[in-house]
Amino acid sequence: MAQNLKKTNPVTREQRLEAYQPLSGMVLPRFAGISTFMRLPHLSPTQAPGEIDIAILGIPFDGATTNRPGARLGPRQVREASSLMRQVNYGTLVGPYDLCACADVGDVPINPIDVVDTIRRIEAEISYLHQGGVTPLSIGGDHIISYPILRALASKGPLGMIHIDAHSDTGDTFFGGQKLTHGTPFRRAIEDGVLDPKRTVQIGIRGTMYSADERQWALDQGIRIIDMEEVVEKGIPYAITEARRVVGMEPAYFTFDIDSIDPAFAPGTGTPEIGGFTSREALQLVRGFRHLNLIGADMVEVSPPLDQSGNTALVGASIAFELLCLLAEARSERIGKDAQLSVV
């Protein structure tokens, strides 16, 4: 237990991997100990560059939510639920902690009553991690958090994106001109030039809309929408193949909204839509995106007050572990390619 909680200063990659391992349930039962994402060591964000490869961080903000709140409490309950995650992915056999040094770097110090200030704070912290060579896996919070993350990560040009959601989140304004809501992040990101719409794919979109413009604007920009009807008709393997074609092998981001999953499996979210993915289908879908050039990811919109069973947080923690596996594998493969290039 002690080796997982003390601060270390490893000098080799092997030592870093050994230092940043989850606390095993065989050492301390999973119901015991201080709660961190995946039972990983806790590290200050300022200590992360040069020390770890992947930072898991909470962004407890729902001030851009337009209807049912509660996602600000998501990171805390997902941390708790993530104690049920073990070390190796059963479906892919990926062991993320054997590939990358990972740690929980706490929560971004958001401003719960100021959206603009919170966006600045998120962008600043993600920028610091990114510039220090650390890959971020963020746990929200409502979906506005993806906007400043994309701004922070797109320092070398606009990113592609895999977006799994019930909603396109490409609306324009809400309530008389408000442009920064959980329904607008990707329109803002495209307008800012940090998200490449022609390398963006949205999977599982369904439900009602305030306006047809939400969908039409996205299509006009070149976003590939694989709505739920198309997924049902052609199948998840088709959706995976099509999404991989769109995103390609250039740097890309992965965002997963928990409301993409049917409320029968994940009711604790602010904007549930019936007819969504089962939790099993969600695992199959996410696992289909191995070996892409992913440089960051998030899982958003878990609202604990709307699900007293805690099952939504468990689903969210499970998806977060799947995303961690994707990021660890992608980062490890980049390191391998860089090493080969340096030899040549």
Short mmCIF file of C-alpha atoms in Angstrom, two decimals:
data_model
loop_
_atom_site.label_atom_id
_atom_site.label_comp_id
_atom_site.label_asym_id
_atom_site.label_seq_id
_atom_site.Cartn_x
_atom_site.Cartn_y
_atom_site.Cartn_z
CA MET A 1 0.00 0.00 0.00
CA ALA A 2 2.70 2.49 0.94
CA GLN A 3 4.45 2.29 -2.40
CA ASN A 4 1.26 3.38 -4.14
CA LEU A 5 0.73 6.42 -1.93
CA LYS A 6 4.19 7.90 -1.48
CA LYS A 7 5.74 10.36 -3.94
CA THR A 8 8.52 8.75 -5.94
CA ASN A 9 11.14 10.10 -8.31
CA PRO A 10 11.75 7.20 -10.72
CA VAL A 11 14.60 7.64 -13.18
CA THR A 12 13.69 4.99 -15.76
CA ARG A 13 10.48 4.22 -17.60
CA GLU A 14 10.28 0.80 -15.93
CA GLN A 15 10.55 2.39 -12.50
CA ARG A 16 7.84 4.91 -13.34
CA LEU A 17 5.49 2.16 -14.51
CA GLU A 18 6.15 0.25 -11.30
CA ALA A 19 5.57 3.34 -9.15
CA TYR A 20 2.23 4.29 -10.73
CA GLN A 21 0.16 1.15 -10.36
CA PRO A 22 -3.37 0.90 -8.95
CA LEU A 23 -3.65 -0.25 -5.38
CA SER A 24 -4.47 -3.95 -5.70
CA GLY A 25 -7.64 -5.31 -4.17
CA MET A 26 -5.46 -8.20 -3.05
CA VAL A 27 -3.44 -5.79 -0.89
CA LEU A 28 -6.24 -3.59 0.46
CA PRO A 29 -9.92 -4.47 -0.16
CA ARG A 30 -11.53 -2.33 -2.81
CA PHE A 31 -14.03 -0.92 -0.32
CA ALA A 32 -11.17 0.53 1.74
CA GLY A 33 -8.66 3.31 1.26
CA ILE A 34 -8.84 6.85 -0.10
CA SER A 35 -10.96 7.11 -3.25
CA THR A 36 -9.03 7.91 -6.45
CA PHE A 37 -9.75 7.17 -10.10
CA MET A 38 -9.02 3.46 -10.68
CA ARG A 39 -7.32 3.33 -7.23
CA LEU A 40 -4.30 5.03 -8.76
CA PRO A 41 -1.80 7.16 -6.84
CA HIS A 42 -2.78 10.81 -6.42
CA LEU A 43 -0.48 13.46 -7.86
CA SER A 44 -0.68 17.23 -8.09
CA PRO A 45 -1.09 18.49 -11.67
CA THR A 46 2.09 20.53 -11.26
CA GLN A 47 4.02 17.32 -10.56
CA ALA A 48 2.64 15.43 -13.56
CA PRO A 49 4.91 16.56 -16.45
CA GLY A 50 7.93 14.29 -16.66
CA GLU A 51 6.49 12.02 -14.00
CA ILE A 52 3.46 10.34 -15.61
CA ASP A 53 2.12 9.62 -19.07
CA ILE A 54 -1.65 9.84 -18.51
CA ALA A 55 -3.47 12.06 -16.04
CA ILE A 56 -7.04 11.24 -15.02
CA LEU A 57 -8.76 14.36 -13.74
CA GLY A 58 -12.20 15.37 -12.62
CA ILE A 59 -14.01 18.44 -13.95
CA PRO A 60 -16.97 18.85 -11.55
CA PHE A 61 -18.91 21.51 -13.44
CA ASP A 62 -22.53 21.63 -14.64
CA GLY A 63 -23.03 25.37 -14.84
CA ALA A 64 -23.71 25.12 -18.58
CA THR A 65 -26.57 22.64 -18.09
CA THR A 66 -29.91 23.88 -19.41
CA ASN A 67 -32.31 21.49 -17.67
CA ARG A 68 -31.54 18.77 -15.10
CA PRO A 69 -28.32 19.46 -13.14
CA GLY A 70 -26.15 17.18 -11.03
CA ALA A 71 -23.22 16.36 -13.32
CA ARG A 72 -20.98 18.47 -11.07
CA LEU A 73 -21.17 15.51 -8.68
CA GLY A 74 -20.19 13.03 -11.39
CA PRO A 75 -16.40 12.91 -10.88
CA ARG A 76 -16.73 12.11 -7.19
CA GLN A 77 -19.12 9.19 -7.70
CA VAL A 78 -17.23 7.89 -10.74
CA ARG A 79 -14.08 7.85 -8.61
CA GLU A 80 -15.90 5.73 -6.07
CA ALA A 81 -17.33 3.37 -8.70
CA SER A 82 -13.95 3.03 -10.42
CA SER A 83 -12.65 1.10 -7.41
CA LEU A 84 -14.36 -1.87 -9.08
CA MET A 85 -12.01 -1.68 -12.08
CA ARG A 86 -9.08 -4.10 -12.08
CA GLN A 87 -5.79 -4.02 -13.97
CA VAL A 88 -6.45 -5.81 -17.28
CA ASN A 89 -9.19 -5.32 -19.88
CA TYR A 90 -10.95 -8.67 -20.29
CA GLY A 91 -12.14 -7.93 -23.82
CA THR A 92 -8.86 -6.70 -25.32
CA LEU A 93 -6.29 -7.99 -22.79
CA VAL A 94 -4.79 -4.50 -22.65
CA GLY A 95 -3.13 -3.71 -19.33
CA PRO A 96 -2.95 0.10 -19.40
CA TYR A 97 -0.69 0.34 -16.35
CA ASP A 98 1.90 -1.89 -18.02
CA LEU A 99 2.01 0.55 -20.93
CA CYS A 100 1.82 3.98 -19.26
CA ALA A 101 2.40 5.62 -15.90
CA CYS A 102 -1.02 6.89 -14.80
CA ALA A 103 -2.24 8.94 -11.84
CA ASP A 104 -5.27 10.79 -10.52
CA VAL A 105 -4.37 14.49 -10.57
CA GLY A 106 -7.47 15.64 -8.72
CA ASP A 107 -10.13 18.08 -9.92
CA VAL A 108 -9.81 21.24 -11.95
CA PRO A 109 -10.62 24.13 -9.54
CA ILE A 110 -13.71 25.26 -11.43
CA ASN A 111 -15.84 28.32 -10.69
CA PRO A 112 -19.37 26.93 -10.14
CA ILE A 113 -21.08 30.24 -10.88
CA ASP A 114 -19.11 31.42 -13.93
CA VAL A 115 -19.01 29.49 -17.21
CA VAL A 116 -16.46 31.72 -18.92
CA ASP A 117 -14.06 31.65 -15.98
CA THR A 118 -14.43 27.87 -15.69
CA ILE A 119 -13.64 27.44 -19.37
CA ARG A 120 -10.45 29.47 -18.86
CA ARG A 121 -9.46 27.33 -15.89
CA ILE A 122 -10.06 24.06 -17.72
CA GLU A 123 -8.11 25.23 -20.77
CA ALA A 124 -5.21 26.41 -18.61
CA GLU A 125 -4.88 23.12 -16.72
CA ILE A 126 -5.22 20.91 -19.80
CA SER A 127 -2.73 23.12 -21.65
CA TYR A 128 -0.25 22.75 -18.81
CA LEU A 129 -0.58 18.96 -18.87
CA HIS A 130 -0.47 18.75 -22.67
CA GLN A 131 2.57 20.99 -23.00
CA GLY A 132 4.26 18.87 -20.34
CA GLY A 133 3.71 15.75 -22.45
CA VAL A 134 0.85 14.34 -20.38
CA THR A 135 -2.24 12.81 -22.01
CA PRO A 136 -5.51 13.88 -20.28
CA LEU A 137 -8.49 11.66 -19.54
CA SER A 138 -11.18 13.95 -18.12
CA ILE A 139 -14.27 12.96 -16.17
CA GLY A 140 -17.12 15.49 -16.21
CA GLY A 141 -19.17 17.41 -15.57
CA ASP A 142 -21.44 18.52 -18.40
CA HIS A 143 -20.38 18.48 -22.04
CA ILE A 144 -19.16 22.07 -22.21
CA ILE A 145 -15.90 20.77 -20.70
CA SER A 146 -14.92 19.28 -24.09
CA TYR A 147 -14.71 22.76 -25.63
CA PRO A 148 -11.80 24.14 -23.58
CA ILE A 149 -10.09 20.75 -23.69
CA LEU A 150 -10.14 20.81 -27.49
CA ARG A 151 -8.79 24.38 -27.42
CA ALA A 152 -5.94 23.24 -25.21
CA LEU A 153 -5.02 20.14 -27.21
CA ALA A 154 -5.18 21.64 -30.71
CA SER A 155 -1.89 23.54 -30.42
CA LYS A 156 -0.57 21.99 -33.66
CA GLY A 157 -3.76 22.23 -35.68
CA PRO A 158 -7.42 21.18 -35.58
CA LEU A 159 -8.18 17.72 -34.24
CA GLY A 160 -10.39 14.94 -35.50
CA MET A 161 -12.95 13.59 -33.04
CA ILE A 162 -14.96 10.49 -32.21
CA HIS A 163 -18.13 11.66 -30.49
CA ILE A 164 -20.51 9.09 -28.97
CA ASP A 165 -23.68 10.79 -27.78
CA ALA A 166 -27.45 11.00 -28.04
CA HIS A 167 -27.12 14.65 -29.13
CA SER A 168 -25.03 16.45 -31.71
CA ASP A 169 -24.18 19.32 -29.30
CA THR A 170 -23.81 21.64 -32.29
CA GLY A 171 -26.60 24.03 -31.32
CA ASP A 172 -25.94 27.75 -31.57
CA THR A 173 -27.57 29.68 -28.74
CA PHE A 174 -29.88 29.05 -25.79
CA PHE A 175 -32.03 31.38 -23.70
CA GLY A 176 -31.71 34.58 -25.66
CA GLY A 177 -28.14 34.31 -26.94
CA GLN A 178 -26.15 32.15 -24.52
CA LYS A 179 -23.45 30.52 -26.66
CA LEU A 180 -21.66 28.47 -23.99
CA THR A 181 -23.92 25.59 -22.94
CA HIS A 182 -23.63 21.82 -22.86
CA GLY A 183 -25.53 21.78 -26.16
CA THR A 184 -23.09 24.01 -28.08
CA PRO A 185 -19.45 22.91 -27.44
CA PHE A 186 -18.68 21.50 -30.86
CA ARG A 187 -20.09 24.41 -32.84
CA ARG A 188 -17.87 26.69 -30.78
CA ALA A 189 -14.86 24.39 -31.30
CA ILE A 190 -15.37 24.33 -35.06
CA GLU A 191 -15.81 28.11 -35.15
CA ASP A 192 -12.53 28.46 -33.22
CA GLY A 193 -10.71 26.24 -35.70
CA VAL A 194 -9.68 23.65 -33.11
CA LEU A 195 -11.98 20.87 -34.36
CA ASP A 196 -11.86 19.64 -37.96
CA PRO A 197 -15.48 18.88 -38.92
CA LYS A 198 -14.42 16.71 -41.87
CA ARG A 199 -12.54 14.43 -39.46
CA THR A 200 -15.36 14.39 -36.89
CA VAL A 201 -17.83 11.54 -36.53
CA GLN A 202 -20.87 11.45 -34.23
CA ILE A 203 -22.35 8.07 -33.34
CA GLY A 204 -25.69 7.25 -31.73
CA ILE A 205 -27.42 10.61 -32.25
CA ARG A 206 -31.17 10.37 -31.64
CA GLY A 207 -34.08 11.98 -29.84
CA THR A 208 -35.86 15.27 -30.30
CA MET A 209 -34.25 18.60 -31.20
CA TYR A 210 -35.09 22.24 -30.58
CA SER A 211 -34.40 22.95 -34.23
CA ALA A 212 -33.45 21.04 -37.38
CA ASP A 213 -30.53 23.47 -37.70
CA GLU A 214 -28.74 21.55 -34.94
CA ARG A 215 -28.30 18.62 -37.29
CA GLN A 216 -28.17 20.50 -40.57
CA TRP A 217 -25.41 22.86 -39.44
CA ALA A 218 -23.26 19.88 -38.45
CA LEU A 219 -23.86 18.18 -41.81
CA ASP A 220 -23.12 21.41 -43.68
CA GLN A 221 -19.73 21.63 -41.96
CA GLY A 222 -18.87 18.10 -43.08
CA ILE A 223 -19.46 16.18 -39.84
CA ARG A 224 -20.31 12.53 -40.43
CA ILE A 225 -23.38 11.68 -38.34
CA ILE A 226 -24.07 7.98 -37.83
CA ASP A 227 -27.38 8.32 -36.05
CA MET A 228 -28.90 5.53 -34.01
CA GLU A 229 -31.20 4.50 -36.84
CA GLU A 230 -28.19 3.92 -39.09
CA VAL A 231 -26.36 2.01 -36.35
CA VAL A 232 -29.39 -0.25 -35.87
CA GLU A 233 -29.77 -0.82 -39.61
CA LYS A 234 -26.10 -1.47 -40.44
CA GLY A 235 -24.61 -2.63 -37.15
CA ILE A 236 -21.88 -1.57 -34.73
CA PRO A 237 -19.01 -3.09 -36.79
CA TYR A 238 -20.12 -0.89 -39.70
CA ALA A 239 -20.21 2.19 -37.45
CA ILE A 240 -16.69 1.43 -36.21
CA THR A 241 -15.31 0.97 -39.73
CA GLU A 242 -16.97 4.14 -41.00
CA ALA A 243 -15.81 6.20 -38.02
CA ARG A 244 -12.23 4.99 -38.41
CA ARG A 245 -12.33 5.98 -42.07
CA VAL A 246 -13.49 9.49 -41.19
CA VAL A 247 -11.02 10.13 -38.38
CA GLY A 248 -7.97 8.55 -39.99
CA MET A 249 -4.59 8.36 -38.29
CA GLU A 250 -3.98 12.04 -37.59
CA PRO A 251 -4.35 13.29 -33.96
CA ALA A 252 -7.89 12.88 -32.65
CA TYR A 253 -9.96 13.29 -29.50
CA PHE A 254 -12.57 10.92 -28.06
CA THR A 255 -15.61 12.20 -26.18
CA PHE A 256 -18.24 9.91 -24.66
CA ASP A 257 -21.52 11.24 -23.30
CA ILE A 258 -23.16 8.77 -20.93
CA ASP A 259 -26.57 9.64 -22.40
CA SER A 260 -25.55 7.74 -25.53
CA ILE A 261 -26.46 4.68 -23.46
CA ASP A 262 -30.14 3.86 -23.04
CA PRO A 263 -31.59 5.16 -19.75
CA ALA A 264 -32.55 1.57 -18.89
CA PHE A 265 -28.81 1.07 -18.25
CA ALA A 266 -27.73 4.61 -17.35
CA PRO A 267 -30.64 6.72 -16.05
CA GLY A 268 -28.48 9.15 -14.09
CA THR A 269 -27.95 11.82 -16.72
CA GLY A 270 -29.45 15.22 -17.40
CA THR A 271 -30.80 14.61 -20.90
CA PRO A 272 -31.81 10.93 -21.24
CA GLU A 273 -33.08 9.66 -24.60
CA ILE A 274 -34.73 6.28 -25.05
CA GLY A 275 -33.55 3.90 -27.77
CA GLY A 276 -29.85 4.10 -26.97
CA PHE A 277 -26.97 1.67 -26.75
CA THR A 278 -26.96 -1.12 -24.23
CA SER A 279 -23.96 -1.09 -21.94
CA ARG A 280 -22.66 -4.19 -23.77
CA GLU A 281 -22.95 -2.41 -27.14
CA ALA A 282 -21.13 0.60 -25.73
CA LEU A 283 -18.19 -1.58 -24.72
CA GLN A 284 -18.09 -3.15 -28.18
CA LEU A 285 -18.21 0.27 -29.81
CA VAL A 286 -15.45 1.87 -27.74
CA ARG A 287 -13.18 -1.15 -28.10
CA GLY A 288 -13.42 -0.78 -31.87
CA PHE A 289 -11.20 2.31 -31.79
CA ARG A 290 -7.90 0.75 -30.80
CA HIS A 291 -4.70 1.81 -32.60
CA LEU A 292 -5.89 5.31 -33.53
CA ASN A 293 -3.81 8.41 -32.80
CA LEU A 294 -5.84 9.51 -29.76
CA ILE A 295 -4.32 12.33 -27.72
CA GLY A 296 -7.07 12.79 -25.12
CA ALA A 297 -10.55 11.70 -24.08
CA ASP A 298 -13.43 12.49 -21.77
CA MET A 299 -16.51 10.83 -20.31
CA VAL A 300 -19.26 13.27 -19.34
CA GLU A 301 -22.78 13.88 -18.04
CA VAL A 302 -23.03 11.37 -15.19
CA SER A 303 -25.49 12.95 -12.73
CA PRO A 304 -25.54 10.96 -9.45
CA PRO A 305 -28.67 12.60 -7.96
CA LEU A 306 -30.69 11.20 -10.86
CA ASP A 307 -29.71 7.59 -10.14
CA GLN A 308 -29.76 6.57 -6.51
CA SER A 309 -28.62 3.04 -7.42
CA GLY A 310 -25.20 4.32 -8.52
CA ASN A 311 -25.34 2.16 -11.64
CA THR A 312 -24.82 5.09 -14.02
CA ALA A 313 -21.56 5.94 -12.29
CA LEU A 314 -20.47 2.31 -12.61
CA VAL A 315 -21.22 2.41 -16.34
CA GLY A 316 -19.29 5.68 -16.56
CA ALA A 317 -16.31 4.27 -14.67
CA SER A 318 -16.29 1.21 -16.93
CA ILE A 319 -16.31 3.39 -20.06
CA ALA A 320 -13.56 5.55 -18.54
CA PHE A 321 -11.42 2.43 -18.08
CA GLU A 322 -12.03 1.49 -21.72
CA LEU A 323 -10.94 5.00 -22.77
CA LEU A 324 -7.86 4.69 -20.57
CA CYS A 325 -6.95 1.48 -22.38
CA LEU A 326 -7.30 3.22 -25.76
CA LEU A 327 -5.16 6.16 -24.66
CA ALA A 328 -2.48 3.98 -23.09
CA GLU A 329 -2.20 1.81 -26.18
CA ALA A 330 -2.15 4.84 -28.51
CA ARG A 331 0.52 6.59 -26.48
CA SER A 332 2.65 3.45 -26.27
CA GLU A 333 2.44 3.01 -30.03
CA ARG A 334 3.48 6.64 -30.61
CA ILE A 335 6.50 6.12 -28.37
CA GLY A 336 7.40 3.00 -30.34
CA LYS A 337 7.13 4.83 -33.67
CA ASP A 338 9.21 7.74 -32.38
CA ALA A 339 11.88 5.31 -31.20
CA GLN A 340 11.98 3.65 -34.62
CA LEU A 341 12.31 7.04 -36.35
CA SER A 342 15.17 8.06 -34.05
CA VAL A 343 17.05 4.85 -34.93
CA VAL A 344 16.55 5.46 -38.64
#
